Every structure is written in C-alpha cells, then in structure tokens.
CSV table of C-alpha atoms and ligand atoms in Angstrom, one decimal:
chain,number,residue,atom,x,y,z
A,1,UNK,CA,12.2,14.8,-2.2
A,2,UNK,CA,10.5,13.5,0.9
A,3,UNK,CA,7.0,12.3,0.2
A,4,UNK,CA,6.2,10.9,3.6
A,5,UNK,CA,7.5,12.0,6.9
A,6,UNK,CA,6.6,10.5,10.3
A,7,UNK,CA,7.9,12.1,13.5
A,8,UNK,CA,7.4,10.4,16.8
A,9,UNK,CA,4.1,8.8,15.8
A,10,UNK,CA,2.2,7.3,18.7
A,11,UNK,CA,-1.0,5.4,18.7
A,12,UNK,CA,-3.0,4.6,21.8
A,13,UNK,CA,-6.2,2.7,21.0
A,14,UNK,CA,-8.0,3.3,24.3
A,15,UNK,CA,-7.3,6.9,25.1
A,16,UNK,CA,-9.8,7.0,28.0
A,17,UNK,CA,-7.6,4.7,30.0
A,18,UNK,CA,-4.7,6.1,32.0
A,19,UNK,CA,-2.3,3.4,31.0
A,20,UNK,CA,-3.9,2.6,27.7
A,21,UNK,CA,-2.1,0.2,25.4
A,22,UNK,CA,0.3,1.8,23.0
A,23,UNK,CA,0.1,0.1,19.6
A,24,UNK,CA,2.7,2.6,18.2
A,25,UNK,CA,5.3,4.1,20.6
A,26,UNK,CA,7.6,6.4,18.8
A,27,UNK,CA,7.8,5.8,15.1
A,28,UNK,CA,9.9,8.2,13.0
A,29,UNK,CA,11.0,7.7,9.4
A,30,UNK,CA,10.9,9.4,6.0
A,31,UNK,CA,10.2,8.0,2.6
A,32,UNK,CA,11.6,9.7,-0.4
A,33,UNK,CA,10.0,9.9,-3.8
A,34,UNK,CA,10.9,6.8,-5.9
A,35,UNK,CA,11.7,4.6,-2.8
A,36,UNK,CA,10.5,1.1,-2.2
A,37,UNK,CA,10.2,0.6,1.5
A,38,UNK,CA,9.0,-2.5,3.4
A,39,UNK,CA,8.0,-2.5,7.0
A,40,UNK,CA,8.4,-5.9,8.4
A,41,UNK,CA,7.2,-7.3,11.7
A,42,UNK,CA,5.4,-10.2,13.4
A,43,UNK,CA,1.7,-10.3,14.0
A,44,UNK,CA,0.7,-7.7,16.6
A,45,UNK,CA,3.8,-5.5,16.0
A,46,UNK,CA,1.7,-2.5,14.8
A,47,UNK,CA,2.0,-2.8,11.0
A,48,UNK,CA,-1.7,-2.4,10.2
A,49,UNK,CA,-2.1,0.4,12.7
A,50,UNK,CA,0.8,2.2,11.1
A,51,UNK,CA,-0.5,1.7,7.6
A,52,UNK,CA,-4.0,2.8,8.5
A,53,UNK,CA,-2.6,6.1,9.9
A,54,UNK,CA,-0.5,6.7,6.7
A,55,UNK,CA,-3.6,5.8,4.6
A,56,UNK,CA,-5.6,8.6,6.4
A,57,UNK,CA,-8.0,5.9,7.7
A,58,UNK,CA,-7.1,6.4,11.3
A,59,UNK,CA,-5.5,9.2,13.4
A,60,UNK,CA,-2.3,9.1,15.4
A,61,UNK,CA,-2.6,10.1,19.1
A,62,UNK,CA,0.8,11.7,19.1
A,63,UNK,CA,3.5,13.0,16.7
A,64,UNK,CA,3.4,14.5,13.3
A,65,UNK,CA,2.8,12.9,9.9
A,66,UNK,CA,3.2,14.7,6.6
A,67,UNK,CA,2.2,13.1,3.4
A,68,UNK,CA,2.6,15.0,0.1
A,69,UNK,CA,3.1,18.3,2.1
A,70,UNK,CA,-0.2,17.7,3.8
A,71,UNK,CA,-0.2,17.4,7.6
A,72,UNK,CA,-2.6,14.5,8.1
A,73,UNK,CA,-3.8,15.8,11.5
A,74,UNK,CA,-5.2,18.8,9.7
A,75,UNK,CA,-7.1,16.8,7.1
A,76,UNK,CA,-10.8,16.6,7.9
A,77,UNK,CA,-12.6,13.3,7.4
A,78,UNK,CA,-14.4,14.8,4.5
A,79,UNK,CA,-11.2,15.8,2.7
A,80,UNK,CA,-9.5,12.5,3.6
A,81,UNK,CA,-11.5,10.5,1.1
A,82,UNK,CA,-10.6,13.0,-1.7
A,83,UNK,CA,-7.0,13.0,-0.6
A,84,UNK,CA,-6.8,9.2,-0.7
A,85,UNK,CA,-8.3,9.1,-4.2
A,86,UNK,CA,-5.9,11.8,-5.5
A,87,UNK,CA,-2.7,10.6,-3.9
A,88,UNK,CA,-2.8,7.0,-2.8
A,89,UNK,CA,-3.2,3.5,-4.3
A,90,UNK,CA,-4.0,0.5,-2.2
A,91,UNK,CA,-3.2,-3.2,-2.5
A,92,UNK,CA,-4.7,-5.5,0.2
A,93,UNK,CA,-4.1,-9.1,1.2
A,94,UNK,CA,-7.6,-10.1,0.2
A,95,UNK,CA,-7.8,-8.2,-3.1
A,96,UNK,CA,-11.0,-6.3,-2.3
A,97,UNK,CA,-12.4,-6.6,-5.8
A,98,UNK,CA,-16.1,-6.1,-6.4
A,99,UNK,CA,-17.7,-9.2,-7.8
A,100,UNK,CA,-20.6,-7.3,-9.4
A,101,UNK,CA,-18.2,-5.6,-11.8
A,102,UNK,CA,-15.9,-7.3,-14.3
A,103,UNK,CA,-12.1,-7.0,-13.9
A,104,UNK,CA,-11.8,-4.0,-16.3
A,105,UNK,CA,-14.6,-2.2,-14.5
A,106,UNK,CA,-12.9,-2.8,-11.2
A,107,UNK,CA,-9.7,-1.3,-12.5
A,108,UNK,CA,-11.4,1.7,-14.1
A,109,UNK,CA,-13.7,2.5,-11.1
A,110,UNK,CA,-11.2,4.9,-9.4
A,111,UNK,CA,-10.9,6.9,-12.6
A,112,UNK,CA,-14.7,6.9,-13.2
A,113,UNK,CA,-15.2,8.2,-9.7
A,114,UNK,CA,-12.9,11.1,-10.5
A,115,UNK,CA,-14.4,11.7,-13.9
A,116,UNK,CA,-11.2,11.2,-15.8
A,117,UNK,CA,-11.4,11.3,-19.6
A,118,UNK,CA,-12.2,7.9,-21.3
A,119,UNK,CA,-9.4,8.0,-23.9
A,120,UNK,CA,-6.7,8.7,-21.2
A,121,UNK,CA,-7.9,5.9,-19.0
A,122,UNK,CA,-8.1,3.4,-21.9
A,123,UNK,CA,-4.5,4.1,-22.9
A,124,UNK,CA,-3.2,3.8,-19.4
A,125,UNK,CA,-5.2,0.6,-18.9
A,126,UNK,CA,-3.7,-1.0,-22.1
A,127,UNK,CA,-0.2,-0.2,-20.8
A,128,UNK,CA,-0.8,-1.6,-17.4
A,129,UNK,CA,-2.7,-4.7,-18.7
A,130,UNK,CA,0.3,-5.6,-20.8
A,131,UNK,CA,2.8,-5.1,-18.0
A,132,UNK,CA,0.7,-7.0,-15.5
A,133,UNK,CA,-0.3,-9.7,-18.0
A,134,UNK,CA,-4.0,-9.4,-17.4
A,135,UNK,CA,-5.1,-8.6,-21.0
A,136,UNK,CA,-6.8,-11.9,-21.4
A,137,UNK,CA,-9.0,-11.6,-18.2
A,138,UNK,CA,-10.2,-8.0,-18.4
A,139,UNK,CA,-13.7,-9.0,-19.4
A,140,UNK,CA,-14.0,-11.8,-16.9
A,141,UNK,CA,-15.3,-11.3,-13.3
A,142,UNK,CA,-13.2,-11.5,-10.1
A,143,UNK,CA,-14.9,-14.8,-9.1
A,144,UNK,CA,-13.8,-16.4,-12.3
A,145,UNK,CA,-10.1,-15.9,-11.8
A,146,UNK,CA,-7.3,-17.3,-9.5
A,147,UNK,CA,-5.9,-15.5,-6.5
A,148,UNK,CA,-2.7,-14.6,-8.4
A,149,UNK,CA,-4.8,-13.1,-11.2
A,150,UNK,CA,-7.0,-11.2,-8.7
A,151,UNK,CA,-4.0,-9.6,-7.1
A,152,UNK,CA,-2.7,-8.4,-10.5
A,153,UNK,CA,-6.1,-6.9,-11.2
A,154,UNK,CA,-6.0,-5.2,-7.8
A,155,UNK,CA,-2.5,-3.9,-8.5
A,156,UNK,CA,-3.7,-2.5,-11.8
A,157,UNK,CA,-6.6,-0.8,-10.0
A,158,UNK,CA,-4.2,0.7,-7.5
A,159,UNK,CA,-1.7,1.9,-10.2
A,160,UNK,CA,-4.1,3.3,-12.8
A,161,UNK,CA,-4.4,6.6,-11.0
A,162,UNK,CA,-0.6,6.9,-10.9
A,163,UNK,CA,-0.7,7.4,-7.2
A,164,UNK,CA,2.1,9.4,-5.4
A,165,UNK,CA,2.4,6.5,-3.0
A,166,UNK,CA,1.4,2.9,-3.4
A,167,UNK,CA,0.4,1.3,0.0
A,168,UNK,CA,0.4,-2.5,0.2
A,169,UNK,CA,-0.8,-4.4,3.3
A,170,UNK,CA,0.5,-8.0,3.2
A,171,UNK,CA,0.0,-8.1,-0.5
A,172,UNK,CA,1.4,-11.6,-0.9
A,173,UNK,CA,-0.4,-13.0,2.2
A,174,UNK,CA,-2.9,-14.9,0.2
A,175,UNK,CA,-0.7,-16.0,-2.7
A,176,UNK,CA,1.2,-19.2,-3.5
A,177,UNK,CA,5.0,-18.9,-4.0
A,178,UNK,CA,4.8,-18.6,-7.8
A,179,UNK,CA,2.3,-15.8,-7.6
A,180,UNK,CA,4.1,-14.1,-4.8
A,181,UNK,CA,7.2,-14.0,-6.9
A,182,UNK,CA,5.2,-12.7,-9.8
A,183,UNK,CA,3.6,-9.8,-7.8
A,184,UNK,CA,6.9,-8.9,-6.2
A,185,UNK,CA,8.5,-8.7,-9.7
A,186,UNK,CA,5.7,-6.4,-10.8
A,187,UNK,CA,6.3,-4.2,-7.7
A,188,UNK,CA,10.0,-4.0,-8.5
A,189,UNK,CA,9.4,-3.1,-12.1
A,190,UNK,CA,6.8,-0.3,-11.4
A,191,UNK,CA,9.2,1.0,-8.7
A,192,UNK,CA,12.0,1.1,-11.3
A,193,UNK,CA,9.6,3.2,-13.4
A,194,UNK,CA,9.4,5.7,-10.6
A,195,UNK,CA,6.5,4.4,-8.5
A,196,UNK,CA,7.0,5.0,-4.7
A,197,UNK,CA,5.9,2.0,-2.7
A,198,UNK,CA,5.4,1.3,1.0
A,199,UNK,CA,4.5,-2.3,1.9
A,200,UNK,CA,3.9,-3.8,5.3
A,201,UNK,CA,4.5,-7.6,5.6
A,202,UNK,CA,5.5,-10.3,8.0
A,203,UNK,CA,7.1,-12.1,5.1
A,204,UNK,CA,10.9,-11.9,4.9
A,205,UNK,CA,10.7,-13.0,1.2
A,206,UNK,CA,8.3,-10.1,0.3
A,207,UNK,CA,10.5,-7.6,2.3
A,208,UNK,CA,13.6,-8.8,0.6
A,209,UNK,CA,12.4,-7.3,-2.7
A,210,UNK,CA,12.2,-3.8,-1.2
A,211,UNK,CA,15.2,-1.5,-1.4
A,212,UNK,CA,14.9,-0.6,2.3
A,213,UNK,CA,13.3,-2.6,5.1
A,214,UNK,CA,12.3,-1.2,8.5
A,215,UNK,CA,11.8,-3.7,11.3
A,216,UNK,CA,8.9,-3.1,13.7
A,217,UNK,CA,8.3,-4.7,17.1
A,218,UNK,CA,6.0,-3.7,20.0
A,219,UNK,CA,5.1,-0.5,18.2
A,220,UNK,CA,8.7,0.6,17.6
A,221,UNK,CA,11.1,0.6,14.6
A,222,UNK,CA,14.2,-1.1,15.9
A,223,UNK,CA,16.3,-1.9,12.8
A,224,UNK,CA,16.8,-0.8,9.2
A,225,UNK,CA,18.3,-2.6,6.3
A,226,UNK,CA,19.3,-1.2,2.9
A,227,UNK,CA,19.2,-3.9,0.2
A,228,UNK,CA,22.7,-4.6,-1.0
A,229,UNK,CA,24.1,-2.2,1.5
A,230,UNK,CA,25.1,-2.1,5.1
A,231,UNK,CA,22.5,-2.2,7.8
A,232,UNK,CA,22.2,-0.1,10.9
A,233,UNK,CA,20.2,-0.2,14.1
A,234,UNK,CA,17.8,2.6,14.6
B,301,LIG,P1,0.1,-6.1,13.0
B,301,LIG,O1,-0.6,-5.5,11.8
B,301,LIG,O2,1.5,-5.9,13.0
B,301,LIG,O3,-0.4,-7.5,13.2
B,301,LIG,P2,-1.7,-4.3,14.5
B,301,LIG,O4,-1.4,-2.9,14.1
B,301,LIG,O5,-2.9,-5.0,13.9
B,301,LIG,O6,-0.4,-5.3,14.3
B,301,LIG,O7,-1.9,-4.4,16.0
B,301,LIG,C1,-0.9,-3.8,16.9
B,301,LIG,C2,-1.4,-4.0,18.4
B,301,LIG,O8,-2.5,-3.1,18.5
B,301,LIG,C3,-1.9,-5.4,18.7
B,301,LIG,O9,-1.5,-5.7,20.0
B,301,LIG,C4,-3.4,-5.3,18.6
B,301,LIG,O10,-4.0,-6.2,19.5
B,301,LIG,C5,-3.7,-3.9,19.0
B,301,LIG,N1,-4.9,-3.4,18.2
B,301,LIG,C6,-5.0,-3.3,16.9
B,301,LIG,N2,-6.2,-2.8,16.6
B,301,LIG,C7,-6.8,-2.4,17.8
B,301,LIG,C8,-8.0,-1.8,18.1
B,301,LIG,N3,-8.9,-1.4,17.2
B,301,LIG,N4,-8.3,-1.6,19.4
B,301,LIG,C9,-7.4,-2.0,20.4
B,301,LIG,N5,-6.2,-2.6,20.1
B,301,LIG,C10,-5.9,-2.8,18.8
B,302,LIG,P1,-2.0,-17.6,-12.4
B,302,LIG,O1,-0.8,-18.4,-12.1
B,302,LIG,O2,-2.0,-16.9,-13.7
B,302,LIG,O3,-2.6,-16.8,-11.3
B,302,LIG,P2,-3.3,-20.1,-11.8
B,302,LIG,O4,-2.3,-21.1,-12.3
B,302,LIG,O5,-3.5,-19.9,-10.4
B,302,LIG,O6,-3.1,-18.8,-12.6
B,302,LIG,O7,-4.8,-20.5,-12.4
B,302,LIG,C1,-4.9,-21.0,-13.8
B,302,LIG,C2,-6.3,-20.8,-14.2
B,302,LIG,O8,-7.2,-21.5,-13.3
B,302,LIG,C3,-6.8,-19.4,-14.2
B,302,LIG,O9,-6.8,-18.9,-15.6
B,302,LIG,C4,-8.1,-19.4,-13.7
B,302,LIG,O10,-9.1,-19.1,-14.7
B,302,LIG,C5,-8.4,-20.7,-13.1
B,302,LIG,N1,-8.6,-20.6,-11.6
B,302,LIG,C6,-7.7,-20.8,-10.7
B,302,LIG,N2,-8.2,-20.6,-9.4
B,302,LIG,C7,-9.5,-20.3,-9.6
B,302,LIG,C8,-10.5,-20.0,-8.7
B,302,LIG,N3,-10.4,-19.9,-7.4
B,302,LIG,N4,-11.7,-19.7,-9.3
B,302,LIG,C9,-11.9,-19.8,-10.6
B,302,LIG,N5,-10.9,-20.1,-11.5
B,302,LIG,C10,-9.7,-20.3,-11.0
C-alpha cells in the first residue's frame, strides 16, 4: 500500500518573481507502507524543502502530494497540526528536546497532548526504552545526557505515537560515528518491525542503511538505488 505519493512536486520560494528560483523542479516518487527510504543530496539540493512539504510545514507551488490518503494541498493550516500529531513522527539533527522537562516527559508529551490513556503510554514507553537502551536516563534531563543519548530520547518521542511515517532530517548530523551506527541500527530494527521511514541526509553512510535511496540534485531526483539490488537512473 502506498502511504506517500508525490507527483511533479515543484517549489518556488519567491513566487512574486517571474523567474523565481525553483528549489524543487519536478519531484515524483512513492513510498509504500513498511519501506525505509533515504533521500540523499548535497547541501542546497532541496532536501529540507522537500521534507518540509511532506511534513505539512510548507506548501508546494506545483504538483500533487498525497499522504495517508490526504491531499496535503487541501489540508488547512489548522488541521495540519492535528494531522502531524496523528500521522507523523519527527527526528531532527539537533534533537529539539525541551530542557524544562525530563527525558521521560519529553517522550510522553505527544501522547499527553492527545490525551492518550496513561497505562497504554507507560507500556509503550517501557518497550521503547528497552529497545533504545534509554531506561537508565528517563528521569534525567536533556542537558544531562550526551548527544547520542539525546537522539535516542528524540527517537523514542517520535516513535511513541506509532506514526504512519517517521520523518528524519539529517538525524546523524550531530552524532559521532559510534552513535551514528547505533541510531541507524535502531532505525533498521524499527523498520523491520514495520515502521515506515523517510530520511533525508547528505551522509552516504546514513543512506546506506536504508532499503532504497533517492538521489537529489538541483531540486530533481536523478538516480535511485535499491539496497542489495540493481540501481536505475530515474
Ligand atoms: P538542502 O536541505 O538539501 O540543503 P534546501 O531545501 O535547504 O536544501 O535548499 C534548497 C535551495 O532552496 C537552496 O538553494 C536554498 O538556498 C533555497 N532555499 C531554501 N529555503 C529558502 C527560503 N526560505 N527562501 C528562498 N530560498 C530558499
Ligand atoms: P552514549 O555513547 O551512550 O551516547 P557517551 O559515551 O557519549 O554516551 O557519554 C557517556 C556519558 O557521559 C553519558 O552517560 C552522559 O551522562 C555523559 N555525557 C556525555 N556528553 C555529555 C554532555 N554533553 N553533557 C552532559 N553529560 C554528558
């Protein structure tokens, strides 16, 4: 089943200008349920622009994008926040944890906002904490832990809602090689458990863990590789 479909997505930042700059030119691809897809490209290629559009944080200026059977063009700003909470999980380069809450509260916050039942969330938290090896740091605060630990807390926060799609923006960008490997192993194992993942990165190492990699340059996808499979040019 297709969970995300982009058809001829275009993004022009300054639409008032006749020859305004096209950050995305003609981007089309699908992501099926259960896939682990990386979008790889150098700085300025259009990765963040693309991810922001998929994340319902920005609008395309051309083309169609359908996420979970919802045409994102028809999603009002008011409903976008609700849609994000219900369907998406986010992992960022710089963790985005709140220092005024302890790590466990950071993880549970998305569930609290949606008024989920406490026993359910505690059970899910216990499972995730074990898998992500964060049991020992739940009562500590984000400013008391290392970058690698912060990203595992952030991953738990993203996964606790069991999102239809996990979006990761350069998730290993602030991690050393040991913690990069650790996070990528976690992504692989949650993907094996059925979690659909879309990650953008400039790191070949990070992308190599995905099952499929799309290469983006100057706002266009120009190549596609299936892990352990033949590649083809788009
Ligand atoms: P990446 O994430 O791959 O580094 P971005 O999506 O951030 O690429 O940027 C793609 C292109 O769009 C770049 O040339 C960048 O300068 C331009 N760009 C990004 N954001 C804006 C913006 N808000 N206004 C104008 N141009 C932008
Ligand atoms: P891990 O590999 O599990 O991410 P590290 O080897 O990076 O852990 O860090 C080991 C310990 O050092 C952590 O338990 C953490 O408490 C402490 N630590 C590391 N970096 C920081 C930091 N920036 N601020 C506070 N504590 C830190």
